PDB file of C-alpha atoms and ligand atoms in Angstrom:
ATOM      1  CA  MET A  24       3.757  59.259 -76.884  1.00 47.00           C
ATOM      2  CA  ASN A  25       1.971  57.470 -74.562  1.00 87.00           C
ATOM      3  CA  THR A  26       4.263  57.116 -70.568  1.00 93.00           C
ATOM      4  CA  VAL A  27       4.143  54.748 -68.009  1.00 95.00           C
ATOM      5  CA  VAL A  28       5.391  55.084 -64.187  1.00 96.00           C
ATOM      6  CA  LEU A  29       7.478  51.981 -62.374  1.00 94.00           C
ATOM      7  CA  ALA A  30       7.091  51.068 -58.945  1.00 94.00           C
ATOM      8  CA  THR A  31      10.959  49.576 -59.130  1.00 84.00           C
ATOM      9  CA  SER A  32      14.043  50.913 -57.767  1.00 74.00           C
ATOM     10  CA  ASN A  33      15.357  48.102 -59.300  1.00 76.00           C
ATOM     11  CA  HIS A  34      17.544  50.005 -61.932  1.00 76.00           C
ATOM     12  CA  GLY A  35      17.911  46.310 -63.533  1.00 73.00           C
ATOM     13  CA  LYS A  36      14.547  46.510 -64.415  1.00 76.00           C
ATOM     14  CA  LEU A  37      14.181  50.057 -65.639  1.00 85.00           C
ATOM     15  CA  ALA A  38      16.327  49.490 -67.956  1.00 82.00           C
ATOM     16  CA  GLU A  39      15.011  46.509 -69.581  1.00 79.00           C
ATOM     17  CA  LEU A  40      11.505  47.931 -69.653  1.00 82.00           C
ATOM     18  CA  ARG A  41      12.654  50.813 -71.856  1.00 86.00           C
ATOM     19  CA  ALA A  42      14.865  48.517 -73.658  1.00 81.00           C
ATOM     20  CA  LEU A  43      11.386  46.105 -74.696  1.00 80.00           C
ATOM     21  CA  LEU A  44       8.484  49.375 -74.486  1.00 84.00           C
ATOM     22  CA  ALA A  45      10.599  52.057 -76.368  1.00 84.00           C
ATOM     23  CA  PRO A  46       9.352  50.441 -79.971  1.00 81.00           C
ATOM     24  CA  LEU A  47       6.488  50.130 -78.706  1.00 82.00           C
ATOM     25  CA  GLY A  48       6.285  53.836 -78.565  1.00 87.00           C
ATOM     26  CA  ILE A  49       5.940  54.704 -75.266  1.00 89.00           C
ATOM     27  CA  GLU A  50       8.976  56.000 -72.399  1.00 92.00           C
ATOM     28  CA  VAL A  51       8.936  54.915 -69.261  1.00 93.00           C
ATOM     29  CA  ARG A  52       9.611  56.462 -65.591  1.00 94.00           C
ATOM     30  CA  THR A  53      10.704  55.467 -61.859  1.00 94.00           C
ATOM     31  CA  GLN A  54       8.272  56.627 -59.013  1.00 95.00           C
ATOM     32  CA  ALA A  55      11.603  58.127 -57.416  1.00 93.00           C
ATOM     33  CA  GLU A  56      10.664  61.224 -60.136  1.00 93.00           C
ATOM     34  CA  PHE A  57       7.415  61.836 -58.997  1.00 95.00           C
ATOM     35  CA  GLY A  58       8.657  60.521 -55.295  1.00 95.00           C
ATOM     36  CA  VAL A  59       6.043  58.419 -54.803  1.00 95.00           C
ATOM     37  CA  PRO A  60       5.957  56.641 -51.091  1.00 94.00           C
ATOM     38  CA  GLU A  61       6.911  52.587 -50.559  1.00 91.00           C
ATOM     39  CA  ALA A  62       3.386  51.268 -50.778  1.00 94.00           C
ATOM     40  CA  ALA A  63       2.953  48.693 -47.392  1.00 94.00           C
ATOM     41  CA  GLU A  64       3.775  45.154 -49.068  1.00 94.00           C
ATOM     42  CA  THR A  65       0.273  43.670 -46.589  1.00 96.00           C
ATOM     43  CA  GLY A  66      -1.144  40.941 -49.689  1.00 98.00           C
ATOM     44  CA  LEU A  67      -0.593  37.866 -48.881  1.00 98.00           C
ATOM     45  CA  THR A  68      -0.218  36.923 -53.280  1.00 98.00           C
ATOM     46  CA  PHE A  69       2.032  38.180 -55.110  1.00 98.00           C
ATOM     47  CA  VAL A  70      -0.172  39.638 -57.629  1.00 98.00           C
ATOM     48  CA  GLU A  71      -2.072  41.364 -54.574  1.00 98.00           C
ATOM     49  CA  ASN A  72       1.729  42.608 -53.642  1.00 98.00           C
ATOM     50  CA  ALA A  73       2.156  43.779 -57.514  1.00 98.00           C
ATOM     51  CA  LEU A  74      -1.207  45.737 -58.156  1.00 98.00           C
ATOM     52  CA  ILE A  75      -0.862  47.624 -53.969  1.00 98.00           C
ATOM     53  CA  LYS A  76       3.344  48.897 -55.854  1.00 97.00           C
ATOM     54  CA  ALA A  77       1.139  49.580 -58.928  1.00 98.00           C
ATOM     55  CA  ARG A  78      -1.974  52.029 -57.309  1.00 98.00           C
ATOM     56  CA  ASN A  79       0.182  52.878 -55.279  1.00 98.00           C
ATOM     57  CA  ALA A  80       2.221  54.448 -58.288  1.00 98.00           C
ATOM     58  CA  ALA A  81      -0.292  55.153 -60.311  1.00 97.00           C
ATOM     59  CA  ARG A  82      -2.411  56.756 -58.217  1.00 98.00           C
ATOM     60  CA  HIS A  83       0.359  59.781 -57.161  1.00 97.00           C
ATOM     61  CA  CYS A  84       2.000  60.059 -60.416  1.00 97.00           C
ATOM     62  CA  GLY A  85      -2.090  60.548 -62.278  1.00 96.00           C
ATOM     63  CA  LEU A  86      -0.189  58.017 -64.436  1.00 96.00           C
ATOM     64  CA  PRO A  87      -0.420  54.257 -66.039  1.00 96.00           C
ATOM     65  CA  ALA A  88       1.693  52.280 -63.759  1.00 97.00           C
ATOM     66  CA  ILE A  89       3.589  48.703 -64.286  1.00 95.00           C
ATOM     67  CA  ALA A  90       5.179  47.370 -61.042  1.00 96.00           C
ATOM     68  CA  ASP A  91       5.907  43.290 -60.335  1.00 94.00           C
ATOM     69  CA  ASP A  92       6.831  41.062 -57.156  1.00 96.00           C
ATOM     70  CA  SER A  93       8.414  38.454 -56.801  1.00 95.00           C
ATOM     71  CA  GLY A  94      10.067  35.149 -54.904  1.00 97.00           C
ATOM     72  CA  LEU A  95      11.298  32.413 -54.214  1.00 98.00           C
ATOM     73  CA  GLU A  96       9.003  28.709 -53.358  1.00 98.00           C
ATOM     74  CA  VAL A  97      11.288  25.727 -52.033  1.00 98.00           C
ATOM     75  CA  ASP A  98       8.770  22.342 -52.373  1.00 98.00           C
ATOM     76  CA  ALA A  99      10.069  21.230 -48.536  1.00 98.00           C
ATOM     77  CA  LEU A 100       9.419  23.729 -46.822  1.00 98.00           C
ATOM     78  CA  HIS A 101       5.427  24.138 -48.236  1.00 98.00           C
ATOM     79  CA  GLY A 102       6.376  26.898 -50.761  1.00 98.00           C
ATOM     80  CA  ALA A 103       8.205  29.267 -48.524  1.00 98.00           C
ATOM     81  CA  PRO A 104       9.249  32.232 -48.096  1.00 98.00           C
ATOM     82  CA  GLY A 105       7.499  32.412 -51.125  1.00 98.00           C
ATOM     83  CA  ILE A 106       6.082  37.002 -50.305  1.00 98.00           C
ATOM     84  CA  TYR A 107       8.679  36.683 -47.736  1.00 97.00           C
ATOM     85  CA  SER A 108      11.250  36.316 -49.794  1.00 96.00           C
ATOM     86  CA  SER A 109      13.660  39.741 -49.018  1.00 93.00           C
ATOM     87  CA  ARG A 110      12.785  39.172 -45.226  1.00 95.00           C
ATOM     88  CA  TYR A 111      13.251  35.176 -44.789  1.00 98.00           C
ATOM     89  CA  ALA A 112      15.423  36.109 -41.983  1.00 98.00           C
ATOM     90  CA  GLY A 113      13.736  39.135 -39.969  1.00 97.00           C
ATOM     91  CA  HIS A 114      13.014  42.855 -41.823  1.00 92.00           C
ATOM     92  CA  GLU A 115      16.535  43.678 -41.660  1.00 95.00           C
ATOM     93  CA  ALA A 116      17.583  40.585 -43.356  1.00 95.00           C
ATOM     94  CA  THR A 117      20.259  40.551 -45.499  1.00 95.00           C
ATOM     95  CA  ASP A 118      20.595  38.509 -49.314  1.00 95.00           C
ATOM     96  CA  GLN A 119      23.874  36.728 -47.045  1.00 97.00           C
ATOM     97  CA  ASP A 120      21.107  36.022 -43.947  1.00 98.00           C
ATOM     98  CA  ASN A 121      18.131  35.317 -45.585  1.00 98.00           C
ATOM     99  CA  CYS A 122      20.419  32.690 -48.326  1.00 98.00           C
ATOM    100  CA  ARG A 123      21.944  31.245 -44.538  1.00 98.00           C
ATOM    101  CA  LYS A 124      18.758  30.598 -43.231  1.00 98.00           C
ATOM    102  CA  LEU A 125      17.353  28.487 -45.855  1.00 98.00           C
ATOM    103  CA  LEU A 126      19.958  26.659 -45.926  1.00 98.00           C
ATOM    104  CA  GLU A 127      19.983  25.682 -42.629  1.00 98.00           C
ATOM    105  CA  ASN A 128      15.757  24.692 -42.667  1.00 98.00           C
ATOM    106  CA  LEU A 129      17.056  22.543 -46.058  1.00 98.00           C
ATOM    107  CA  ARG A 130      20.214  20.423 -43.779  1.00 98.00           C
ATOM    108  CA  ASP A 131      18.369  17.647 -43.407  1.00 97.00           C
ATOM    109  CA  VAL A 132      16.581  18.075 -47.262  1.00 98.00           C
ATOM    110  CA  ALA A 133      18.679  15.676 -50.353  1.00 97.00           C
ATOM    111  CA  GLU A 134      19.342  17.222 -53.025  1.00 93.00           C
ATOM    112  CA  PRO A 135      16.373  15.350 -55.502  1.00 94.00           C
ATOM    113  CA  GLU A 136      14.444  16.557 -52.853  1.00 97.00           C
ATOM    114  CA  ARG A 137      15.343  20.181 -53.480  1.00 98.00           C
ATOM    115  CA  HIS A 138      12.691  21.488 -55.563  1.00 98.00           C
ATOM    116  CA  ALA A 139      12.397  25.382 -56.067  1.00 98.00           C
ATOM    117  CA  ARG A 140      11.711  27.991 -58.095  1.00 98.00           C
ATOM    118  CA  PHE A 141      11.567  32.168 -59.288  1.00 98.00           C
ATOM    119  CA  GLN A 142       7.952  33.306 -59.310  1.00 98.00           C
ATOM    120  CA  CYS A 143       7.460  36.397 -60.535  1.00 96.00           C
ATOM    121  CA  LEU A 144       4.010  38.469 -60.852  1.00 97.00           C
ATOM    122  CA  MET A 145       4.286  41.389 -62.838  1.00 96.00           C
ATOM    123  CA  VAL A 146       1.125  44.027 -63.718  1.00 97.00           C
ATOM    124  CA  LEU A 147       0.043  46.655 -65.722  1.00 96.00           C
ATOM    125  CA  LEU A 148      -3.015  49.361 -64.433  1.00 97.00           C
ATOM    126  CA  GLU A 149      -4.105  51.920 -66.923  1.00 95.00           C
ATOM    127  CA  SER A 150      -5.214  54.003 -63.398  1.00 96.00           C
ATOM    128  CA  ALA A 151      -5.732  53.556 -59.678  1.00 97.00           C
ATOM    129  CA  THR A 152      -9.170  52.477 -60.441  1.00 97.00           C
ATOM    130  CA  ASP A 153      -8.337  50.579 -63.275  1.00 97.00           C
ATOM    131  CA  PRO A 154     -10.921  46.903 -63.022  1.00 97.00           C
ATOM    132  CA  THR A 155      -8.810  44.545 -65.227  1.00 96.00           C
ATOM    133  CA  PRO A 156      -5.326  45.072 -64.965  1.00 97.00           C
ATOM    134  CA  ILE A 157      -2.967  43.273 -67.019  1.00 97.00           C
ATOM    135  CA  ILE A 158      -1.016  40.344 -65.875  1.00 98.00           C
ATOM    136  CA  SER A 159       1.475  38.667 -66.386  1.00 97.00           C
ATOM    137  CA  GLN A 160       3.430  35.414 -64.499  1.00 98.00           C
ATOM    138  CA  GLY A 161       7.160  34.202 -65.151  1.00 98.00           C
ATOM    139  CA  THR A 162       7.232  31.017 -63.394  1.00 98.00           C
ATOM    140  CA  TRP A 163      12.102  29.492 -62.867  1.00 98.00           C
ATOM    141  CA  GLU A 164      12.200  25.899 -61.851  1.00 98.00           C
ATOM    142  CA  GLY A 165      14.897  25.125 -60.423  1.00 98.00           C
ATOM    143  CA  ARG A 166      17.148  23.058 -57.200  1.00 98.00           C
ATOM    144  CA  ILE A 167      18.618  24.203 -53.618  1.00 98.00           C
ATOM    145  CA  LEU A 168      21.877  23.486 -53.747  1.00 98.00           C
ATOM    146  CA  LEU A 169      23.946  22.320 -50.356  1.00 98.00           C
ATOM    147  CA  ALA A 170      26.221  25.734 -50.997  1.00 98.00           C
ATOM    148  CA  PRO A 171      26.042  28.611 -52.090  1.00 98.00           C
ATOM    149  CA  ARG A 172      28.224  29.665 -56.265  1.00 98.00           C
ATOM    150  CA  GLY A 173      28.918  32.068 -57.960  1.00 98.00           C
ATOM    151  CA  THR A 174      29.304  35.558 -56.569  1.00 95.00           C
ATOM    152  CA  GLY A 175      26.711  37.062 -59.926  1.00 92.00           C
ATOM    153  CA  GLY A 176      22.862  38.157 -58.915  1.00 89.00           C
ATOM    154  CA  PHE A 177      21.384  38.973 -55.694  1.00 92.00           C
ATOM    155  CA  GLY A 178      18.792  37.487 -53.216  1.00 95.00           C
ATOM    156  CA  TYR A 179      19.045  33.839 -53.418  1.00 97.00           C
ATOM    157  CA  ASP A 180      20.707  33.702 -57.033  1.00 96.00           C
ATOM    158  CA  PRO A 181      23.979  31.722 -55.711  1.00 98.00           C
ATOM    159  CA  LEU A 182      22.314  28.568 -53.929  1.00 98.00           C
ATOM    160  CA  PHE A 183      19.546  29.002 -56.603  1.00 98.00           C
ATOM    161  CA  TYR A 184      20.669  26.384 -58.940  1.00 98.00           C
ATOM    162  CA  VAL A 185      19.125  26.159 -63.053  1.00 98.00           C
ATOM    163  CA  PRO A 186      19.367  22.671 -64.347  1.00 98.00           C
ATOM    164  CA  THR A 187      19.359  23.321 -67.885  1.00 97.00           C
ATOM    165  CA  HIS A 188      22.518  24.986 -67.631  1.00 98.00           C
ATOM    166  CA  ASP A 189      24.161  23.383 -64.125  1.00 98.00           C
ATOM    167  CA  CYS A 190      24.783  25.892 -62.934  1.00 98.00           C
ATOM    168  CA  ALA A 191      23.857  28.325 -59.927  1.00 98.00           C
ATOM    169  CA  SER A 192      21.974  30.951 -61.819  1.00 97.00           C
ATOM    170  CA  ALA A 193      24.792  33.352 -59.844  1.00 97.00           C
ATOM    171  CA  GLU A 194      27.302  31.978 -62.285  1.00 98.00           C
ATOM    172  CA  LEU A 195      25.059  33.321 -64.874  1.00 96.00           C
ATOM    173  CA  ALA A 196      26.023  36.130 -67.261  1.00 93.00           C
ATOM    174  CA  PRO A 197      23.022  38.922 -66.693  1.00 88.00           C
ATOM    175  CA  ALA A 198      21.993  38.852 -69.876  1.00 86.00           C
ATOM    176  CA  ASP A 199      21.651  34.509 -70.241  1.00 91.00           C
ATOM    177  CA  LYS A 200      19.850  35.099 -66.484  1.00 91.00           C
ATOM    178  CA  ASN A 201      17.172  37.920 -68.310  1.00 87.00           C
ATOM    179  CA  ARG A 202      16.423  35.530 -70.555  1.00 90.00           C
ATOM    180  CA  LEU A 203      15.833  32.659 -68.671  1.00 95.00           C
ATOM    181  CA  SER A 204      15.064  34.316 -65.547  1.00 93.00           C
ATOM    182  CA  HIS A 205      10.754  34.514 -63.757  1.00 95.00           C
ATOM    183  CA  ARG A 206      11.935  38.418 -64.392  1.00 91.00           C
ATOM    184  CA  GLY A 207      12.077  37.946 -67.577  1.00 90.00           C
ATOM    185  CA  GLN A 208       9.213  35.883 -68.477  1.00 94.00           C
ATOM    186  CA  ALA A 209       7.158  38.114 -66.758  1.00 95.00           C
ATOM    187  CA  LEU A 210       8.650  40.797 -69.015  1.00 89.00           C
ATOM    188  CA  ARG A 211       7.776  39.664 -71.937  1.00 91.00           C
ATOM    189  CA  GLY A 212       4.935  38.553 -71.533  1.00 94.00           C
ATOM    190  CA  LEU A 213       3.680  41.614 -70.103  1.00 93.00           C
ATOM    191  CA  VAL A 214       5.247  43.856 -73.472  1.00 89.00           C
ATOM    192  CA  ALA A 215       3.180  40.945 -75.836  1.00 91.00           C
ATOM    193  CA  ALA A 216       0.189  41.839 -73.931  1.00 91.00           C
ATOM    194  CA  ILE A 217       0.796  45.911 -74.203  1.00 86.00           C
ATOM    195  CA  GLY A 218       1.625  45.656 -77.938  1.00 80.00           C
ATOM    196  CA  TRP A 219      -1.822  43.678 -78.258  1.00 70.00           C
ATOM    197  CA  SER A 220      -2.762  46.479 -76.919  1.00 68.00           C
ATOM    198  CA  VAL A 221      -1.693  49.310 -77.777  1.00 59.00           C
ATOM    199  CA  GLU A 222      -2.298  47.606 -81.828  1.00 55.00           C
ATOM    200  CA  GLY A 223      -6.217  48.124 -79.950  1.00 48.00           C
ATOM    201  CA  ASP A 224      -6.071  51.367 -79.310  1.00 46.00           C
ATOM    202  CA  TRP A 225      -6.361  50.619 -75.462  1.00 43.00           C
ATOM    203  CA  LEU A 226      -3.154  53.160 -74.470  1.00 45.00           C
ATOM    204  CA  ALA A 227      -3.511  55.271 -77.031  1.00 39.00           C
TER     205      ALA A 227
HETATM  206  P1  LIG B 327      11.187  42.104 -55.012  1.00 51.32           P
HETATM  207  O1  LIG B 327      10.756  41.110 -55.981  1.00 51.32           O
HETATM  208  O2  LIG B 327      12.479  43.173 -56.100  1.00 51.32           O
HETATM  209  O3  LIG B 327      10.767  42.244 -53.726  1.00 51.32           O
HETATM  210  O4  LIG B 327      12.224  40.454 -54.745  1.00 51.32           O
HETATM  211  C1  LIG B 327      11.697  39.786 -53.735  1.00 51.32           C
HETATM  212  C2  LIG B 327      12.618  38.360 -53.026  1.00 51.32           C
HETATM  213  O5  LIG B 327      12.489  37.452 -53.904  1.00 51.32           O
HETATM  214  C3  LIG B 327      14.360  38.931 -53.813  1.00 51.32           C
HETATM  215  O6  LIG B 327      14.795  40.325 -52.412  1.00 51.32           O
HETATM  216  C4  LIG B 327      15.106  37.874 -54.109  1.00 51.32           C
HETATM  217  O7  LIG B 327      15.347  37.520 -51.864  1.00 51.32           O
HETATM  218  C5  LIG B 327      13.968  36.892 -53.889  1.00 51.32           C
HETATM  219  N1  LIG B 327      14.059  36.748 -55.703  1.00 51.32           N
HETATM  220  C6  LIG B 327      13.865  38.035 -56.801  1.00 51.32           C
HETATM  221  N2  LIG B 327      14.033  37.267 -58.062  1.00 51.32           N
HETATM  222  C7  LIG B 327      14.428  37.062 -57.184  1.00 51.32           C
HETATM  223  C8  LIG B 327      16.077  36.857 -58.556  1.00 51.32           C
HETATM  224  O8  LIG B 327      16.266  36.259 -59.461  1.00 51.32           O
HETATM  225  N3  LIG B 327      17.144  36.052 -58.102  1.00 51.32           N
HETATM  226  C9  LIG B 327      17.791  36.285 -56.357  1.00 51.32           C
HETATM  227  N4  LIG B 327      16.482  36.180 -55.720  1.00 51.32           N
HETATM  228  C10 LIG B 327      15.008  36.704 -55.721  1.00 51.32           C
END
């Protein structure tokens, strides 16, 4: 069986990826199992940061590596918080701190003008020096609510209104969120691309 290392400590991402890659005969291991140190996310784009994380894991483990980078883009804030989503209110900021800052910065923006989207860039590098990574992008459109709703999810989920389901993403069942979300879309796109590559003897 072929093995890839996942450059994340998020157990939800690990479980999903394992389930999707098992039918292709690919085993997923975590970078924690190899004691990989965290990479500094110094890129200016989601895809750069995802590549930095995947390259770091591939280099340390000597294995193909998958990583993702994601965040929230708000039109009225010219795309902020973007790649800085997890540290919008500072390096030690909690999800609540970030949500509070977002609401504060949008206090003068009326509901119809609060368009936003989650972005997720997921990459697979065959090795640390792979010049042709597989790259997949997922985008989830919505609006920023005037006040938090729901208790599920994480990050900005209580503030992200999902028009197709008339609720906040924090009010969705986890399986529904995975089906709709930027991360679910990117993951399925990556797996489809890997499937093609496996058929073409890549990773064999
Ligand atoms: P990361 O890609 O896991 O580092 O996520 C970056 C940041 O974007 C998170 O800390 C959250 O603030 C935000 N974010 C990314 N995906 C989601 C999501 O599905 N729901 C809510 N917030 C998210």
